[in-house]
mmCIF file with all atom_site columns, C-alpha atoms and ligand atoms in Angstrom:
data_model
loop_
_atom_site.group_PDB
_atom_site.id
_atom_site.type_symbol
_atom_site.label_atom_id
_atom_site.label_alt_id
_atom_site.label_comp_id
_atom_site.label_asym_id
_atom_site.label_entity_id
_atom_site.label_seq_id
_atom_site.pdbx_PDB_ins_code
_atom_site.Cartn_x
_atom_site.Cartn_y
_atom_site.Cartn_z
_atom_site.occupancy
_atom_site.B_iso_or_equiv
_atom_site.pdbx_formal_charge
_atom_site.auth_seq_id
_atom_site.auth_comp_id
_atom_site.auth_asym_id
_atom_site.auth_atom_id
_atom_site.pdbx_PDB_model_num
ATOM   1   C  CA  . MET A 1 1   ? 57.566 3.982   -4.709  1.00 55.00 ? 258 MET A CA  1
ATOM   2   C  CA  . THR A 1 2   ? 55.907 2.385   -7.741  1.00 81.00 ? 259 THR A CA  1
ATOM   3   C  CA  . ARG A 1 3   ? 53.437 -0.248  -7.765  1.00 95.00 ? 260 ARG A CA  1
ATOM   4   C  CA  . ALA A 1 4   ? 53.124 -4.396  -7.896  1.00 98.00 ? 261 ALA A CA  1
ATOM   5   C  CA  . LEU A 1 5   ? 51.736 -4.982  -11.215 1.00 98.00 ? 262 LEU A CA  1
ATOM   6   C  CA  . ILE A 1 6   ? 49.135 -8.381  -11.130 1.00 98.00 ? 263 ILE A CA  1
ATOM   7   C  CA  . VAL A 1 7   ? 48.315 -9.489  -14.036 1.00 99.00 ? 264 VAL A CA  1
ATOM   8   C  CA  . ILE A 1 8   ? 45.738 -11.365 -13.853 1.00 99.00 ? 265 ILE A CA  1
ATOM   9   C  CA  . ASP A 1 9   ? 44.634 -14.411 -16.037 1.00 98.00 ? 266 ASP A CA  1
ATOM   10  C  CA  . ILE A 1 10  ? 46.573 -13.529 -20.422 1.00 99.00 ? 267 ILE A CA  1
ATOM   11  C  CA  . GLN A 1 11  ? 46.014 -17.640 -20.647 1.00 98.00 ? 268 GLN A CA  1
ATOM   12  C  CA  . ASN A 1 12  ? 45.182 -18.639 -24.570 1.00 98.00 ? 269 ASN A CA  1
ATOM   13  C  CA  . ASP A 1 13  ? 41.772 -19.589 -23.777 1.00 98.00 ? 270 ASP A CA  1
ATOM   14  C  CA  . PHE A 1 14  ? 41.060 -15.872 -23.154 1.00 98.00 ? 271 PHE A CA  1
ATOM   15  C  CA  . CYS A 1 15  ? 43.058 -14.904 -26.384 1.00 98.00 ? 272 CYS A CA  1
ATOM   16  C  CA  . PRO A 1 16  ? 41.232 -15.737 -30.001 1.00 98.00 ? 273 PRO A CA  1
ATOM   17  C  CA  . GLY A 1 17  ? 41.257 -19.135 -30.809 1.00 98.00 ? 274 GLY A CA  1
ATOM   18  C  CA  . GLY A 1 18  ? 40.568 -19.920 -27.575 1.00 98.00 ? 275 GLY A CA  1
ATOM   19  C  CA  . ALA A 1 19  ? 37.807 -22.241 -25.510 1.00 98.00 ? 276 ALA A CA  1
ATOM   20  C  CA  . LEU A 1 20  ? 36.544 -18.362 -23.549 1.00 98.00 ? 277 LEU A CA  1
ATOM   21  C  CA  . ALA A 1 21  ? 38.062 -15.488 -26.288 1.00 98.00 ? 278 ALA A CA  1
ATOM   22  C  CA  . VAL A 1 22  ? 37.638 -12.764 -25.422 1.00 98.00 ? 279 VAL A CA  1
ATOM   23  C  CA  . THR A 1 23  ? 37.893 -10.003 -28.353 1.00 98.00 ? 280 THR A CA  1
ATOM   24  C  CA  . GLY A 1 24  ? 41.139 -8.023  -28.482 1.00 98.00 ? 281 GLY A CA  1
ATOM   25  C  CA  . GLY A 1 25  ? 42.567 -9.912  -25.443 1.00 98.00 ? 282 GLY A CA  1
ATOM   26  C  CA  . ASP A 1 26  ? 45.748 -10.240 -26.940 1.00 98.00 ? 283 ASP A CA  1
ATOM   27  C  CA  . GLY A 1 27  ? 46.312 -6.524  -27.827 1.00 98.00 ? 284 GLY A CA  1
ATOM   28  C  CA  . ILE A 1 28  ? 47.047 -6.060  -24.339 1.00 98.00 ? 285 ILE A CA  1
ATOM   29  C  CA  . VAL A 1 29  ? 49.873 -8.408  -23.958 1.00 98.00 ? 286 VAL A CA  1
ATOM   30  C  CA  . PRO A 1 30  ? 53.321 -6.147  -25.443 1.00 98.00 ? 287 PRO A CA  1
ATOM   31  C  CA  . GLY A 1 31  ? 51.691 -2.763  -23.335 1.00 98.00 ? 288 GLY A CA  1
ATOM   32  C  CA  . ILE A 1 32  ? 51.264 -4.696  -20.237 1.00 98.00 ? 289 ILE A CA  1
ATOM   33  C  CA  . ASN A 1 33  ? 55.531 -6.488  -20.599 1.00 98.00 ? 290 ASN A CA  1
ATOM   34  C  CA  . ALA A 1 34  ? 56.773 -2.644  -21.527 1.00 98.00 ? 291 ALA A CA  1
ATOM   35  C  CA  . ARG A 1 35  ? 54.572 -2.142  -17.570 1.00 97.00 ? 292 ARG A CA  1
ATOM   36  C  CA  . MET A 1 36  ? 56.453 -4.483  -16.026 1.00 98.00 ? 293 MET A CA  1
ATOM   37  C  CA  . ASP A 1 37  ? 59.663 -2.269  -16.026 1.00 95.00 ? 294 ASP A CA  1
ATOM   38  C  CA  . GLU A 1 38  ? 58.156 0.028   -14.097 1.00 94.00 ? 295 GLU A CA  1
ATOM   39  C  CA  . ALA A 1 39  ? 56.482 -2.639  -11.350 1.00 97.00 ? 296 ALA A CA  1
ATOM   40  C  CA  . SER A 1 40  ? 58.127 -3.180  -7.697  1.00 95.00 ? 297 SER A CA  1
ATOM   41  C  CA  . ALA A 1 41  ? 56.645 -6.899  -7.471  1.00 98.00 ? 298 ALA A CA  1
ATOM   42  C  CA  . VAL A 1 42  ? 55.003 -8.870  -10.702 1.00 98.00 ? 299 VAL A CA  1
ATOM   43  C  CA  . ILE A 1 43  ? 52.293 -11.856 -8.908  1.00 98.00 ? 300 ILE A CA  1
ATOM   44  C  CA  . LEU A 1 44  ? 50.332 -12.907 -12.326 1.00 98.00 ? 301 LEU A CA  1
ATOM   45  C  CA  . THR A 1 45  ? 47.699 -14.840 -11.687 1.00 98.00 ? 302 THR A CA  1
ATOM   46  C  CA  . GLN A 1 46  ? 46.191 -18.744 -14.190 1.00 98.00 ? 303 GLN A CA  1
ATOM   47  C  CA  . ASP A 1 47  ? 42.750 -19.948 -14.442 1.00 98.00 ? 304 ASP A CA  1
ATOM   48  C  CA  . TRP A 1 48  ? 43.376 -22.885 -12.878 1.00 98.00 ? 305 TRP A CA  1
ATOM   49  C  CA  . HIS A 1 49  ? 40.255 -25.919 -13.414 1.00 98.00 ? 306 HIS A CA  1
ATOM   50  C  CA  . PRO A 1 50  ? 39.877 -29.133 -13.315 1.00 98.00 ? 307 PRO A CA  1
ATOM   51  C  CA  . ALA A 1 51  ? 38.250 -31.265 -15.805 1.00 98.00 ? 308 ALA A CA  1
ATOM   52  C  CA  . GLY A 1 52  ? 34.704 -31.392 -14.868 1.00 98.00 ? 309 GLY A CA  1
ATOM   53  C  CA  . HIS A 1 53  ? 34.339 -27.557 -13.279 1.00 98.00 ? 310 HIS A CA  1
ATOM   54  C  CA  . SER A 1 54  ? 31.026 -26.545 -12.499 1.00 98.00 ? 311 SER A CA  1
ATOM   55  C  CA  . SER A 1 55  ? 31.387 -23.481 -13.049 1.00 98.00 ? 312 SER A CA  1
ATOM   56  C  CA  . PHE A 1 56  ? 31.314 -25.220 -16.438 1.00 98.00 ? 313 PHE A CA  1
ATOM   57  C  CA  . ALA A 1 57  ? 27.808 -25.798 -18.094 1.00 98.00 ? 314 ALA A CA  1
ATOM   58  C  CA  . SER A 1 58  ? 29.112 -29.004 -20.187 1.00 98.00 ? 315 SER A CA  1
ATOM   59  C  CA  . SER A 1 59  ? 28.913 -30.835 -16.248 1.00 98.00 ? 316 SER A CA  1
ATOM   60  C  CA  . HIS A 1 60  ? 24.936 -29.513 -15.395 1.00 98.00 ? 317 HIS A CA  1
ATOM   61  C  CA  . ALA A 1 61  ? 21.825 -31.526 -17.769 1.00 97.00 ? 318 ALA A CA  1
ATOM   62  C  CA  . GLY A 1 62  ? 20.892 -28.923 -20.471 1.00 97.00 ? 319 GLY A CA  1
ATOM   63  C  CA  . LYS A 1 63  ? 22.450 -26.259 -19.709 1.00 98.00 ? 320 LYS A CA  1
ATOM   64  C  CA  . ALA A 1 64  ? 24.170 -23.920 -22.129 1.00 98.00 ? 321 ALA A CA  1
ATOM   65  C  CA  . PRO A 1 65  ? 27.505 -21.867 -21.838 1.00 98.00 ? 322 PRO A CA  1
ATOM   66  C  CA  . MET A 1 66  ? 26.347 -18.067 -20.579 1.00 97.00 ? 323 MET A CA  1
ATOM   67  C  CA  . GLN A 1 67  ? 23.018 -19.049 -18.978 1.00 97.00 ? 324 GLN A CA  1
ATOM   68  C  CA  . VAL A 1 68  ? 23.426 -18.040 -15.004 1.00 97.00 ? 325 VAL A CA  1
ATOM   69  C  CA  . ILE A 1 69  ? 22.574 -21.130 -12.571 1.00 97.00 ? 326 ILE A CA  1
ATOM   70  C  CA  . ASP A 1 70  ? 21.611 -20.510 -8.868  1.00 96.00 ? 327 ASP A CA  1
ATOM   71  C  CA  . MET A 1 71  ? 25.341 -22.841 -6.400  1.00 96.00 ? 328 MET A CA  1
ATOM   72  C  CA  . PRO A 1 72  ? 25.157 -22.446 -2.627  1.00 95.00 ? 329 PRO A CA  1
ATOM   73  C  CA  . TYR A 1 73  ? 27.840 -19.462 -3.103  1.00 95.00 ? 330 TYR A CA  1
ATOM   74  C  CA  . GLY A 1 74  ? 25.388 -17.593 -5.044  1.00 95.00 ? 331 GLY A CA  1
ATOM   75  C  CA  . PRO A 1 75  ? 24.598 -16.856 -9.329  1.00 95.00 ? 332 PRO A CA  1
ATOM   76  C  CA  . GLN A 1 76  ? 26.769 -18.701 -11.306 1.00 96.00 ? 333 GLN A CA  1
ATOM   77  C  CA  . VAL A 1 77  ? 27.362 -17.993 -14.859 1.00 97.00 ? 334 VAL A CA  1
ATOM   78  C  CA  . LEU A 1 78  ? 28.259 -21.060 -17.242 1.00 98.00 ? 335 LEU A CA  1
ATOM   79  C  CA  . TRP A 1 79  ? 30.980 -20.884 -19.334 1.00 98.00 ? 336 TRP A CA  1
ATOM   80  C  CA  . PRO A 1 80  ? 31.930 -23.648 -22.094 1.00 98.00 ? 337 PRO A CA  1
ATOM   81  C  CA  . ASP A 1 81  ? 35.056 -25.348 -20.656 1.00 98.00 ? 338 ASP A CA  1
ATOM   82  C  CA  . HIS A 1 82  ? 38.167 -23.471 -20.505 1.00 98.00 ? 339 HIS A CA  1
ATOM   83  C  CA  . CYS A 1 83  ? 41.332 -23.680 -18.875 1.00 98.00 ? 340 CYS A CA  1
ATOM   84  C  CA  . ILE A 1 84  ? 41.431 -26.858 -17.657 1.00 98.00 ? 341 ILE A CA  1
ATOM   85  C  CA  . GLN A 1 85  ? 44.497 -27.205 -16.002 1.00 98.00 ? 342 GLN A CA  1
ATOM   86  C  CA  . GLY A 1 86  ? 48.242 -28.663 -17.947 1.00 98.00 ? 343 GLY A CA  1
ATOM   87  C  CA  . SER A 1 87  ? 46.888 -27.697 -21.608 1.00 98.00 ? 344 SER A CA  1
ATOM   88  C  CA  . PHE A 1 88  ? 47.762 -24.825 -23.983 1.00 98.00 ? 345 PHE A CA  1
ATOM   89  C  CA  . GLY A 1 89  ? 44.661 -22.759 -23.129 1.00 98.00 ? 346 GLY A CA  1
ATOM   90  C  CA  . ALA A 1 90  ? 44.962 -22.859 -19.375 1.00 99.00 ? 347 ALA A CA  1
ATOM   91  C  CA  . ALA A 1 91  ? 48.835 -21.710 -20.879 1.00 98.00 ? 348 ALA A CA  1
ATOM   92  C  CA  . PHE A 1 92  ? 50.275 -17.795 -20.540 1.00 99.00 ? 349 PHE A CA  1
ATOM   93  C  CA  . HIS A 1 93  ? 49.467 -16.789 -23.909 1.00 98.00 ? 350 HIS A CA  1
ATOM   94  C  CA  . ALA A 1 94  ? 52.884 -17.354 -25.515 1.00 98.00 ? 351 ALA A CA  1
ATOM   95  C  CA  . ASP A 1 95  ? 54.529 -13.160 -25.531 1.00 98.00 ? 352 ASP A CA  1
ATOM   96  C  CA  . LEU A 1 96  ? 53.683 -12.737 -22.444 1.00 98.00 ? 353 LEU A CA  1
ATOM   97  C  CA  . ASN A 1 97  ? 57.049 -12.324 -20.349 1.00 98.00 ? 354 ASN A CA  1
ATOM   98  C  CA  . THR A 1 98  ? 56.381 -14.695 -17.741 1.00 98.00 ? 355 THR A CA  1
ATOM   99  C  CA  . ASN A 1 99  ? 60.616 -14.966 -16.226 1.00 98.00 ? 356 ASN A CA  1
ATOM   100 C  CA  . ARG A 1 100 ? 59.544 -11.163 -14.895 1.00 97.00 ? 357 ARG A CA  1
ATOM   101 C  CA  . ALA A 1 101 ? 57.344 -12.967 -12.708 1.00 98.00 ? 358 ALA A CA  1
ATOM   102 C  CA  . ASP A 1 102 ? 58.174 -13.656 -8.328  1.00 98.00 ? 359 ASP A CA  1
ATOM   103 C  CA  . MET A 1 103 ? 54.956 -14.496 -8.389  1.00 98.00 ? 360 MET A CA  1
ATOM   104 C  CA  . ILE A 1 104 ? 52.190 -16.709 -10.331 1.00 98.00 ? 361 ILE A CA  1
ATOM   105 C  CA  . ILE A 1 105 ? 49.116 -17.892 -8.285  1.00 98.00 ? 362 ILE A CA  1
ATOM   106 C  CA  . ARG A 1 106 ? 46.349 -20.229 -9.146  1.00 98.00 ? 363 ARG A CA  1
ATOM   107 C  CA  . LYS A 1 107 ? 42.727 -20.431 -8.482  1.00 98.00 ? 364 LYS A CA  1
ATOM   108 C  CA  . GLY A 1 108 ? 40.142 -22.122 -9.587  1.00 98.00 ? 365 GLY A CA  1
ATOM   109 C  CA  . TYR A 1 109 ? 41.128 -25.355 -8.882  1.00 98.00 ? 366 TYR A CA  1
ATOM   110 C  CA  . ASN A 1 110 ? 38.336 -26.574 -6.182  1.00 97.00 ? 367 ASN A CA  1
ATOM   111 C  CA  . PRO A 1 111 ? 36.138 -28.556 -8.508  1.00 97.00 ? 368 PRO A CA  1
ATOM   112 C  CA  . ALA A 1 112 ? 33.275 -26.769 -6.486  1.00 97.00 ? 369 ALA A CA  1
ATOM   113 C  CA  . ILE A 1 113 ? 33.335 -23.325 -6.479  1.00 97.00 ? 370 ILE A CA  1
ATOM   114 C  CA  . ASP A 1 114 ? 34.728 -20.935 -9.436  1.00 97.00 ? 371 ASP A CA  1
ATOM   115 C  CA  . SER A 1 115 ? 37.242 -18.213 -8.070  1.00 97.00 ? 372 SER A CA  1
ATOM   116 C  CA  . TYR A 1 116 ? 37.509 -15.172 -10.550 1.00 98.00 ? 373 TYR A CA  1
ATOM   117 C  CA  . SER A 1 117 ? 39.501 -13.116 -7.604  1.00 98.00 ? 374 SER A CA  1
ATOM   118 C  CA  . ALA A 1 118 ? 42.745 -13.792 -7.541  1.00 98.00 ? 375 ALA A CA  1
ATOM   119 C  CA  . PHE A 1 119 ? 42.262 -12.784 -3.790  1.00 98.00 ? 376 PHE A CA  1
ATOM   120 C  CA  . PHE A 1 120 ? 38.952 -14.886 -2.517  1.00 98.00 ? 377 PHE A CA  1
ATOM   121 C  CA  . GLU A 1 121 ? 36.782 -18.094 -3.914  1.00 97.00 ? 378 GLU A CA  1
ATOM   122 C  CA  . ASN A 1 122 ? 33.980 -16.673 -5.161  1.00 97.00 ? 379 ASN A CA  1
ATOM   123 C  CA  . ASP A 1 123 ? 32.655 -18.034 -1.519  1.00 95.00 ? 380 ASP A CA  1
ATOM   124 C  CA  . HIS A 1 124 ? 33.539 -14.378 -0.812  1.00 95.00 ? 381 HIS A CA  1
ATOM   125 C  CA  . GLU A 1 125 ? 35.457 -16.467 2.323   1.00 95.00 ? 382 GLU A CA  1
ATOM   126 C  CA  . THR A 1 126 ? 37.798 -19.049 0.960   1.00 97.00 ? 383 THR A CA  1
ATOM   127 C  CA  . PRO A 1 127 ? 41.155 -16.668 0.744   1.00 98.00 ? 384 PRO A CA  1
ATOM   128 C  CA  . THR A 1 128 ? 44.176 -18.328 -2.345  1.00 98.00 ? 385 THR A CA  1
ATOM   129 C  CA  . GLY A 1 129 ? 46.874 -16.578 -0.513  1.00 98.00 ? 386 GLY A CA  1
ATOM   130 C  CA  . LEU A 1 130 ? 47.978 -13.585 -1.967  1.00 98.00 ? 387 LEU A CA  1
ATOM   131 C  CA  . HIS A 1 131 ? 47.023 -11.203 0.254   1.00 98.00 ? 388 HIS A CA  1
ATOM   132 C  CA  . GLY A 1 132 ? 48.931 -13.310 2.944   1.00 98.00 ? 389 GLY A CA  1
ATOM   133 C  CA  . TYR A 1 133 ? 52.027 -13.330 0.231   1.00 98.00 ? 390 TYR A CA  1
ATOM   134 C  CA  . LEU A 1 134 ? 51.698 -9.548  -0.241  1.00 98.00 ? 391 LEU A CA  1
ATOM   135 C  CA  . GLN A 1 135 ? 51.053 -8.782  3.379   1.00 97.00 ? 392 GLN A CA  1
ATOM   136 C  CA  . ALA A 1 136 ? 53.846 -10.311 4.055   1.00 97.00 ? 393 ALA A CA  1
ATOM   137 C  CA  . ARG A 1 137 ? 56.267 -8.890  0.995   1.00 97.00 ? 394 ARG A CA  1
ATOM   138 C  CA  . GLY A 1 138 ? 55.152 -5.389  2.778   1.00 97.00 ? 395 GLY A CA  1
ATOM   139 C  CA  . ILE A 1 139 ? 53.314 -4.393  -0.470  1.00 98.00 ? 396 ILE A CA  1
ATOM   140 C  CA  . SER A 1 140 ? 49.944 -1.909  -0.785  1.00 98.00 ? 397 SER A CA  1
ATOM   141 C  CA  . ARG A 1 141 ? 49.784 -0.546  -3.641  1.00 98.00 ? 398 ARG A CA  1
ATOM   142 C  CA  . LEU A 1 142 ? 48.932 -2.324  -7.183  1.00 98.00 ? 399 LEU A CA  1
ATOM   143 C  CA  . MET A 1 143 ? 47.926 -2.338  -10.634 1.00 98.00 ? 400 MET A CA  1
ATOM   144 C  CA  . LEU A 1 144 ? 45.881 -4.901  -11.990 1.00 98.00 ? 401 LEU A CA  1
ATOM   145 C  CA  . VAL A 1 145 ? 45.492 -5.623  -15.685 1.00 98.00 ? 402 VAL A CA  1
ATOM   146 C  CA  . GLY A 1 146 ? 44.464 -8.266  -17.972 1.00 98.00 ? 403 GLY A CA  1
ATOM   147 C  CA  . LEU A 1 147 ? 41.779 -9.947  -18.468 1.00 98.00 ? 404 LEU A CA  1
ATOM   148 C  CA  . ALA A 1 148 ? 38.524 -9.721  -18.714 1.00 98.00 ? 405 ALA A CA  1
ATOM   149 C  CA  . THR A 1 149 ? 37.958 -6.470  -17.078 1.00 98.00 ? 406 THR A CA  1
ATOM   150 C  CA  . ASP A 1 150 ? 34.241 -7.967  -16.539 1.00 98.00 ? 407 ASP A CA  1
ATOM   151 C  CA  . PHE A 1 151 ? 34.750 -10.733 -14.130 1.00 98.00 ? 408 PHE A CA  1
ATOM   152 C  CA  . CYS A 1 152 ? 38.710 -11.580 -13.070 1.00 98.00 ? 409 CYS A CA  1
ATOM   153 C  CA  . VAL A 1 153 ? 40.259 -7.850  -12.986 1.00 98.00 ? 410 VAL A CA  1
ATOM   154 C  CA  . ALA A 1 154 ? 36.936 -6.699  -11.245 1.00 98.00 ? 411 ALA A CA  1
ATOM   155 C  CA  . TYR A 1 155 ? 36.549 -8.943  -8.866  1.00 98.00 ? 412 TYR A CA  1
ATOM   156 C  CA  . SER A 1 156 ? 40.136 -8.709  -7.694  1.00 98.00 ? 413 SER A CA  1
ATOM   157 C  CA  . ALA A 1 157 ? 39.784 -4.837  -7.657  1.00 98.00 ? 414 ALA A CA  1
ATOM   158 C  CA  . GLU A 1 158 ? 36.904 -4.942  -5.674  1.00 98.00 ? 415 GLU A CA  1
ATOM   159 C  CA  . ASP A 1 159 ? 38.457 -7.722  -3.291  1.00 98.00 ? 416 ASP A CA  1
ATOM   160 C  CA  . ALA A 1 160 ? 42.141 -6.026  -2.768  1.00 98.00 ? 417 ALA A CA  1
ATOM   161 C  CA  . ALA A 1 161 ? 40.553 -2.409  -2.325  1.00 98.00 ? 418 ALA A CA  1
ATOM   162 C  CA  . ARG A 1 162 ? 37.610 -3.646  0.719   1.00 98.00 ? 419 ARG A CA  1
ATOM   163 C  CA  . LEU A 1 163 ? 41.495 -4.721  2.068   1.00 98.00 ? 420 LEU A CA  1
ATOM   164 C  CA  . GLY A 1 164 ? 41.965 -2.184  2.432   1.00 98.00 ? 421 GLY A CA  1
ATOM   165 C  CA  . TYR A 1 165 ? 44.853 -1.684  -0.615  1.00 98.00 ? 422 TYR A CA  1
ATOM   166 C  CA  . ASP A 1 166 ? 45.234 1.122   -2.570  1.00 98.00 ? 423 ASP A CA  1
ATOM   167 C  CA  . VAL A 1 167 ? 43.888 -0.253  -6.406  1.00 98.00 ? 424 VAL A CA  1
ATOM   168 C  CA  . GLN A 1 168 ? 44.361 0.731   -9.416  1.00 98.00 ? 425 GLN A CA  1
ATOM   169 C  CA  . VAL A 1 169 ? 43.028 -0.442  -12.401 1.00 98.00 ? 426 VAL A CA  1
ATOM   170 C  CA  . ASP A 1 170 ? 44.487 0.332   -16.375 1.00 98.00 ? 427 ASP A CA  1
ATOM   171 C  CA  . THR A 1 171 ? 41.420 0.323   -18.484 1.00 98.00 ? 428 THR A CA  1
ATOM   172 C  CA  . THR A 1 172 ? 44.124 0.392   -21.536 1.00 98.00 ? 429 THR A CA  1
ATOM   173 C  CA  . LEU A 1 173 ? 45.561 -2.980  -20.560 1.00 98.00 ? 430 LEU A CA  1
ATOM   174 C  CA  . CYS A 1 174 ? 42.003 -5.204  -19.859 1.00 98.00 ? 431 CYS A CA  1
ATOM   175 C  CA  . ARG A 1 175 ? 39.648 -5.999  -22.148 1.00 98.00 ? 432 ARG A CA  1
ATOM   176 C  CA  . GLY A 1 176 ? 36.310 -7.178  -21.483 1.00 98.00 ? 433 GLY A CA  1
ATOM   177 C  CA  . ILE A 1 177 ? 33.784 -10.505 -22.263 1.00 97.00 ? 434 ILE A CA  1
ATOM   178 C  CA  . ASP A 1 178 ? 30.225 -7.772  -21.477 1.00 96.00 ? 435 ASP A CA  1
ATOM   179 C  CA  . LEU A 1 179 ? 27.765 -10.045 -21.013 1.00 95.00 ? 436 LEU A CA  1
ATOM   180 C  CA  . ASP A 1 180 ? 24.257 -8.349  -20.759 1.00 94.00 ? 437 ASP A CA  1
ATOM   181 C  CA  . GLY A 1 181 ? 26.166 -4.708  -19.362 1.00 96.00 ? 438 GLY A CA  1
ATOM   182 C  CA  . SER A 1 182 ? 28.550 -6.875  -16.947 1.00 97.00 ? 439 SER A CA  1
ATOM   183 C  CA  . LEU A 1 183 ? 31.712 -4.849  -18.000 1.00 97.00 ? 440 LEU A CA  1
ATOM   184 C  CA  . ALA A 1 184 ? 28.854 -1.211  -17.477 1.00 98.00 ? 441 ALA A CA  1
ATOM   185 C  CA  . ALA A 1 185 ? 27.720 -2.995  -13.511 1.00 98.00 ? 442 ALA A CA  1
ATOM   186 C  CA  . ALA A 1 186 ? 31.498 -3.699  -13.328 1.00 98.00 ? 443 ALA A CA  1
ATOM   187 C  CA  . LYS A 1 187 ? 33.276 -0.683  -13.782 1.00 98.00 ? 444 LYS A CA  1
ATOM   188 C  CA  . ALA A 1 188 ? 30.226 1.032   -11.538 1.00 98.00 ? 445 ALA A CA  1
ATOM   189 C  CA  . ARG A 1 189 ? 31.203 -2.127  -8.133  1.00 98.00 ? 446 ARG A CA  1
ATOM   190 C  CA  . MET A 1 190 ? 34.966 -0.687  -9.185  1.00 98.00 ? 447 MET A CA  1
ATOM   191 C  CA  . GLN A 1 191 ? 34.433 2.609   -8.701  1.00 98.00 ? 448 GLN A CA  1
ATOM   192 C  CA  . ALA A 1 192 ? 31.877 2.161   -6.186  1.00 98.00 ? 449 ALA A CA  1
ATOM   193 C  CA  . ALA A 1 193 ? 34.989 0.093   -3.919  1.00 98.00 ? 450 ALA A CA  1
ATOM   194 C  CA  . ASP A 1 194 ? 37.416 2.718   -4.335  1.00 98.00 ? 451 ASP A CA  1
ATOM   195 C  CA  . VAL A 1 195 ? 39.002 1.042   -7.407  1.00 98.00 ? 452 VAL A CA  1
ATOM   196 C  CA  . THR A 1 196 ? 41.068 4.035   -9.760  1.00 98.00 ? 453 THR A CA  1
ATOM   197 C  CA  . LEU A 1 197 ? 40.339 3.810   -13.028 1.00 98.00 ? 454 LEU A CA  1
ATOM   198 C  CA  . LEU A 1 198 ? 43.012 4.702   -15.245 1.00 98.00 ? 455 LEU A CA  1
ATOM   199 C  CA  . GLY A 1 199 ? 42.317 4.732   -19.418 1.00 93.00 ? 456 GLY A CA  1
HETATM 200 C  C1  . VGL B 2 .   ? 37.237 -15.282 -16.236 1.00 68.70 ? 275 VGL B C1  1
HETATM 201 C  C2  . VGL B 2 .   ? 35.200 -16.090 -16.555 1.00 68.70 ? 275 VGL B C2  1
HETATM 202 C  C3  . VGL B 2 .   ? 36.234 -17.424 -16.516 1.00 68.70 ? 275 VGL B C3  1
HETATM 203 C  C4  . VGL B 2 .   ? 38.461 -14.179 -16.250 1.00 68.70 ? 275 VGL B C4  1
HETATM 204 C  C5  . VGL B 2 .   ? 37.662 -16.501 -16.131 1.00 68.70 ? 275 VGL B C5  1
HETATM 205 O  O1  . VGL B 2 .   ? 39.663 -14.670 -16.877 1.00 68.70 ? 275 VGL B O1  1
HETATM 206 O  O2  . VGL B 2 .   ? 38.191 -13.478 -16.181 1.00 68.70 ? 275 VGL B O2  1
HETATM 207 N  N1  . VGL B 2 .   ? 36.013 -15.219 -16.335 1.00 68.70 ? 275 VGL B N1  1
HETATM 208 N  N2  . VGL B 2 .   ? 37.110 -17.819 -15.874 1.00 68.70 ? 275 VGL B N2  1
HETATM 209 ZN ZN1 . ZN  B 3 .   ? 37.942 -19.618 -15.374 1.00 68.70 ? 276 ZN  B ZN1 1
#
């Protein structure tokens, strides 16, 4: 049996020219499309913030992007405004094969809580509904790819492993932000959580 492919946040704002551009973010799109052919199910995630979201530096007086603040649920990196609901930046990259998606799951719509993971908001307890969807379909083996390796991909992979899924991340089809060593730290956390890193 092949794996379900979960494609994380291949959106214009995470690609070159976007508000929170990840270096080479658009370069993985052809490979991700090709991988869809082998997958037993394809799920896309979409970062989907309301204007004025609490993860935006612009929502906090005197704060700049990439600074970290304490939120009730823990430390939070403050980002440039990105992936605002309905904007061009929130749209999928034009070359991503969205036709193959069985399911598109949006996250980050709660104004007060960020959501890196496709499974839980950053409070680590409010579910997005993806776990219920996968359980209902009997899916237990996952392959994760997308953006950004050290934030949304890593958080999703760790949560999936904790939920009991057999999880692989193909790092050749991911690109990272790498803020203060966050890429190496995320890879170590994924390995500690029993996620298999390929590539
Ligand atoms: C992401 C930062 C903020 C991601 C989303 O997709 O990795 N990173 N929002
Ligand atoms: Zn975001």
